[in-house]
Short mmCIF file of C-alpha atoms in Angstrom, two decimals:
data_model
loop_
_atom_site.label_atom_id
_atom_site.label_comp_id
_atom_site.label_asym_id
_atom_site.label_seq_id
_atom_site.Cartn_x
_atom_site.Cartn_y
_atom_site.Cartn_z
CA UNK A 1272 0.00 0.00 0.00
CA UNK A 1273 1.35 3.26 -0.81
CA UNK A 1274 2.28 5.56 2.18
CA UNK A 1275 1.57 9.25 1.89
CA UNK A 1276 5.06 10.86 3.34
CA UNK A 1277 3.92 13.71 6.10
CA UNK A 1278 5.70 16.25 4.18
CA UNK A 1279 6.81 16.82 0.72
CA UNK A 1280 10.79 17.17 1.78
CA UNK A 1281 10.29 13.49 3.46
CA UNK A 1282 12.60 10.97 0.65
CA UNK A 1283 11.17 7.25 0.29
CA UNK A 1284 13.87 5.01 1.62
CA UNK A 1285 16.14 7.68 2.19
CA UNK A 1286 16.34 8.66 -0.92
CA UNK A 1287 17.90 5.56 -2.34
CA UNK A 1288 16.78 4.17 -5.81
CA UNK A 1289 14.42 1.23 -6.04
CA UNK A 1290 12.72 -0.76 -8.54
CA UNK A 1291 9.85 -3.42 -7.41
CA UNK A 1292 8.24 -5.47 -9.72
CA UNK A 1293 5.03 -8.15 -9.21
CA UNK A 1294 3.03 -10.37 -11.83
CA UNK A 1295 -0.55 -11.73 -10.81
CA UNK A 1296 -1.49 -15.02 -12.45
CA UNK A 1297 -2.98 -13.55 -15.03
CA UNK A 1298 0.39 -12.02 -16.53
CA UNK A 1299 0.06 -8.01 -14.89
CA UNK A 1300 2.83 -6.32 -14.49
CA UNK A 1301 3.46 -3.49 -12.41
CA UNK A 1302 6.53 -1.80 -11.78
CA UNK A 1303 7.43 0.82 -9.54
CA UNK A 1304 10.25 2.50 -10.37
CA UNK A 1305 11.87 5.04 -7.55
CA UNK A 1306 14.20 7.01 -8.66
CA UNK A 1307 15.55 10.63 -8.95
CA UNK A 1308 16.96 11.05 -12.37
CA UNK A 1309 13.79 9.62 -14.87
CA UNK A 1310 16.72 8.91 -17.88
CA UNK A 1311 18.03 5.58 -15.83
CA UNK A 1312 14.33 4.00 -16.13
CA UNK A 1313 14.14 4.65 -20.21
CA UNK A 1314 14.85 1.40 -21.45
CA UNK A 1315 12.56 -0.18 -19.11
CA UNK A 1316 9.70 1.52 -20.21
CA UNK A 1317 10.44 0.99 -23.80
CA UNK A 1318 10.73 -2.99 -22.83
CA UNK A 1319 7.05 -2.50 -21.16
CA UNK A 1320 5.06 -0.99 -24.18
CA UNK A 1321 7.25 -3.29 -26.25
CA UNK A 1322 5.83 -6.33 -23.79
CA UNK A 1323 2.28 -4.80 -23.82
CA UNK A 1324 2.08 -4.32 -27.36
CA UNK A 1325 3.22 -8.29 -28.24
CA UNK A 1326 0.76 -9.42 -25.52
CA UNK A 1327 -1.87 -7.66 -27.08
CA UNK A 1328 -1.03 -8.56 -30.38
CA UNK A 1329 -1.52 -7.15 -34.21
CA UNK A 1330 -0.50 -3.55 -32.92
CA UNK A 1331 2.97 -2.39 -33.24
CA UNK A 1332 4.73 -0.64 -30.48
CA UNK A 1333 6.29 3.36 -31.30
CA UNK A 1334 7.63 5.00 -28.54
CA UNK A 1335 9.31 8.47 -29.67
CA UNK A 1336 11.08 8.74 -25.96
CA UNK A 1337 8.48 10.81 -24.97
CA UNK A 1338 6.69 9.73 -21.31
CA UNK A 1339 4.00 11.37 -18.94
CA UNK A 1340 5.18 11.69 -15.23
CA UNK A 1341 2.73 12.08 -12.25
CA UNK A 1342 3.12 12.51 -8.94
CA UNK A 1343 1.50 9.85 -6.44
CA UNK A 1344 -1.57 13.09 -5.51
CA UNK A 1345 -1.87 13.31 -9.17
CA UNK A 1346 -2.58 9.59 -9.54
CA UNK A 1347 -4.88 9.38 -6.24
CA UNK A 1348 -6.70 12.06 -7.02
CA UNK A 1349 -7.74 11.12 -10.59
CA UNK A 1350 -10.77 10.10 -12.09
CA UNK A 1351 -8.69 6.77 -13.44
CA UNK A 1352 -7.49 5.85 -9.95
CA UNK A 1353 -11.25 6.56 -8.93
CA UNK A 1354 -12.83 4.12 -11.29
CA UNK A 1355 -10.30 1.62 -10.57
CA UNK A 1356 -11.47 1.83 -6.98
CA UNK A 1357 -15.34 1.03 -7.64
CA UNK A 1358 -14.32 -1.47 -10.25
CA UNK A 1359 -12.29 -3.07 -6.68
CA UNK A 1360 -15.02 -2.17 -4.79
CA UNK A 1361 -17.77 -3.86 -7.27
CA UNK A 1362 -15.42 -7.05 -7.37
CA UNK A 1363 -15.32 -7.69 -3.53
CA UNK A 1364 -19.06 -6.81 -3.02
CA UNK A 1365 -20.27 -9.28 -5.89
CA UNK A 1366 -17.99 -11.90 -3.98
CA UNK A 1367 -19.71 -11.15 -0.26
CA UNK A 1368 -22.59 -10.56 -1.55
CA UNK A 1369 -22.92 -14.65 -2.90
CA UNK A 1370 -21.13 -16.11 -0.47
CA UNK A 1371 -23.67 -15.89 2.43
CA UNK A 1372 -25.93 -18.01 0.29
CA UNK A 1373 -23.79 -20.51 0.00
CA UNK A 1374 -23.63 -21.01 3.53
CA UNK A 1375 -27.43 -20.40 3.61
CA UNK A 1376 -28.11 -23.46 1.74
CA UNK A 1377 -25.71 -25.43 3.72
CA UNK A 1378 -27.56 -24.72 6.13
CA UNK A 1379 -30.75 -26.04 5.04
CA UNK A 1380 -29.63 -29.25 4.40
CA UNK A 1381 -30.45 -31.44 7.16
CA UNK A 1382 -28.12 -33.91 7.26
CA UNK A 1383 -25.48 -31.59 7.47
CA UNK A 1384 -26.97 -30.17 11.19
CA UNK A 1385 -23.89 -31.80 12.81
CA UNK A 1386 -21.56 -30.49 10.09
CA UNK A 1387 -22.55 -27.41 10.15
CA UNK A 1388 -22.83 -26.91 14.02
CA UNK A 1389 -19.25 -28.11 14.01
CA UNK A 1390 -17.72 -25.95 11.47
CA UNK A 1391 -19.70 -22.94 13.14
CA UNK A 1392 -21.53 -22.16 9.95
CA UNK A 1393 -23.91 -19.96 11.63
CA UNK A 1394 -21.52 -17.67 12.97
CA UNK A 1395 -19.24 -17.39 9.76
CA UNK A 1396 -22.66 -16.84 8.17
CA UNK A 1397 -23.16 -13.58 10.00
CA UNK A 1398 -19.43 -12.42 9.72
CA UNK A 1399 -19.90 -12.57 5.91
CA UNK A 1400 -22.82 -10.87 6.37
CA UNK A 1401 -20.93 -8.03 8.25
CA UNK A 1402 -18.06 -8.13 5.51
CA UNK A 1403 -20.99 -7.55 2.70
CA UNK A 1404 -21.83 -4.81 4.50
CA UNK A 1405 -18.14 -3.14 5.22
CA UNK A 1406 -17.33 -4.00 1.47
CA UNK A 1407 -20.04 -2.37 0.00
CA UNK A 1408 -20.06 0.96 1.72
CA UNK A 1409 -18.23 4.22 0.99
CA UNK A 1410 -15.81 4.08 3.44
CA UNK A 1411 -14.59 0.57 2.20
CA UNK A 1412 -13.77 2.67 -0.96
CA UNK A 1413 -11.86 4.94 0.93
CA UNK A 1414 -10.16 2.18 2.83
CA UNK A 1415 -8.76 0.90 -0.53
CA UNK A 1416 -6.67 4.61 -1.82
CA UNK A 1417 -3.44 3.57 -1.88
CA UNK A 1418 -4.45 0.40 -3.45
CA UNK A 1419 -4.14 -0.94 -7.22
CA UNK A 1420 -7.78 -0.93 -7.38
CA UNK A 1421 -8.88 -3.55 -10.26
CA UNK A 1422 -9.08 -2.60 -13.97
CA UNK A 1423 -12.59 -1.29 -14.97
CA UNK A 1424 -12.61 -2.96 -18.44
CA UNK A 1425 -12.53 -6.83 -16.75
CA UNK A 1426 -14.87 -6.19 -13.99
CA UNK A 1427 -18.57 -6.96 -15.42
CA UNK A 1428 -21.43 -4.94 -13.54
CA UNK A 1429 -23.27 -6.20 -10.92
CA UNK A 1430 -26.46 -8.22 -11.79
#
């Protein structure tokens, strides 16, 4: 999670360059690239769009040198971080919201009174419950800044 500094003089790991990198199963990249001087970090980029443009395939990658740099307020404050946010947001309230019935019909089932008594069904019941609830209100979104969020264009809306 990214950490707002509590001033703009404060340096990120003393001031010491950094590169982190993570893939997903699904073959996202991100890369955060700390540094001081944006000219060490060229290549890297050009290896990126050269990367995203394969992946994606019948496009060709041109990249003129040129890049857009914003600040970590610029990014949290902009309508793309915000939609990535409620596209999060959507994704962990369609999972709470289906997984109490799951448990719900579990628990109809007689044959699995013992099982479910055991397991404590009825009380993870109402913590999912609760978790619906957290998930699906506006602070949750607010909870989540700092976040990756989820991309909008893979998250289908809500039934």
């Amino acid at each position: 999670m990214l950490r707002v500094p509590a001033s703009a003089a404060e340096r990120y790991d003393d001031g010491v360059a950094f590169k982190a990198v993570a893939r997903d199963a699904n073959g996202v990249i991100v890369t955060i690239l700390s540094d001081n001087y944006f000219g060490y970090c060229k290549k890297e980029v050009k290896s990126y769009i050269s990367y995203s443009a394969n992946l994606f395939g019948l496009c060709e990658e041109e990249h003129a040198g040129g890049a857009l740099l914003f600040t970590r307020e610029q990014v949290m404050d902009s309508g793309w971080y915000a939609e990535r946010l409620r596209a999060r947001q959507a994704v962990a309230t369609r999972q709470w919201r289906s997984q109490p019935g799951y448990l719900e019909r579990f628990l109809t089932k007689p044959n699995y009174a013992s099982e479910a008594a055991r397991l404590g069904i009825p009380v993870r019941l109402e913590a999912g419950r609760r978790e619906y609830a957290r998930v699906s209100s506006e602070h949750h979104r607010e909870e989540l800044r700092g976040t990756l969020g989820a991309e909008p264009a893979i998250v289908a809306p809500p039934p």
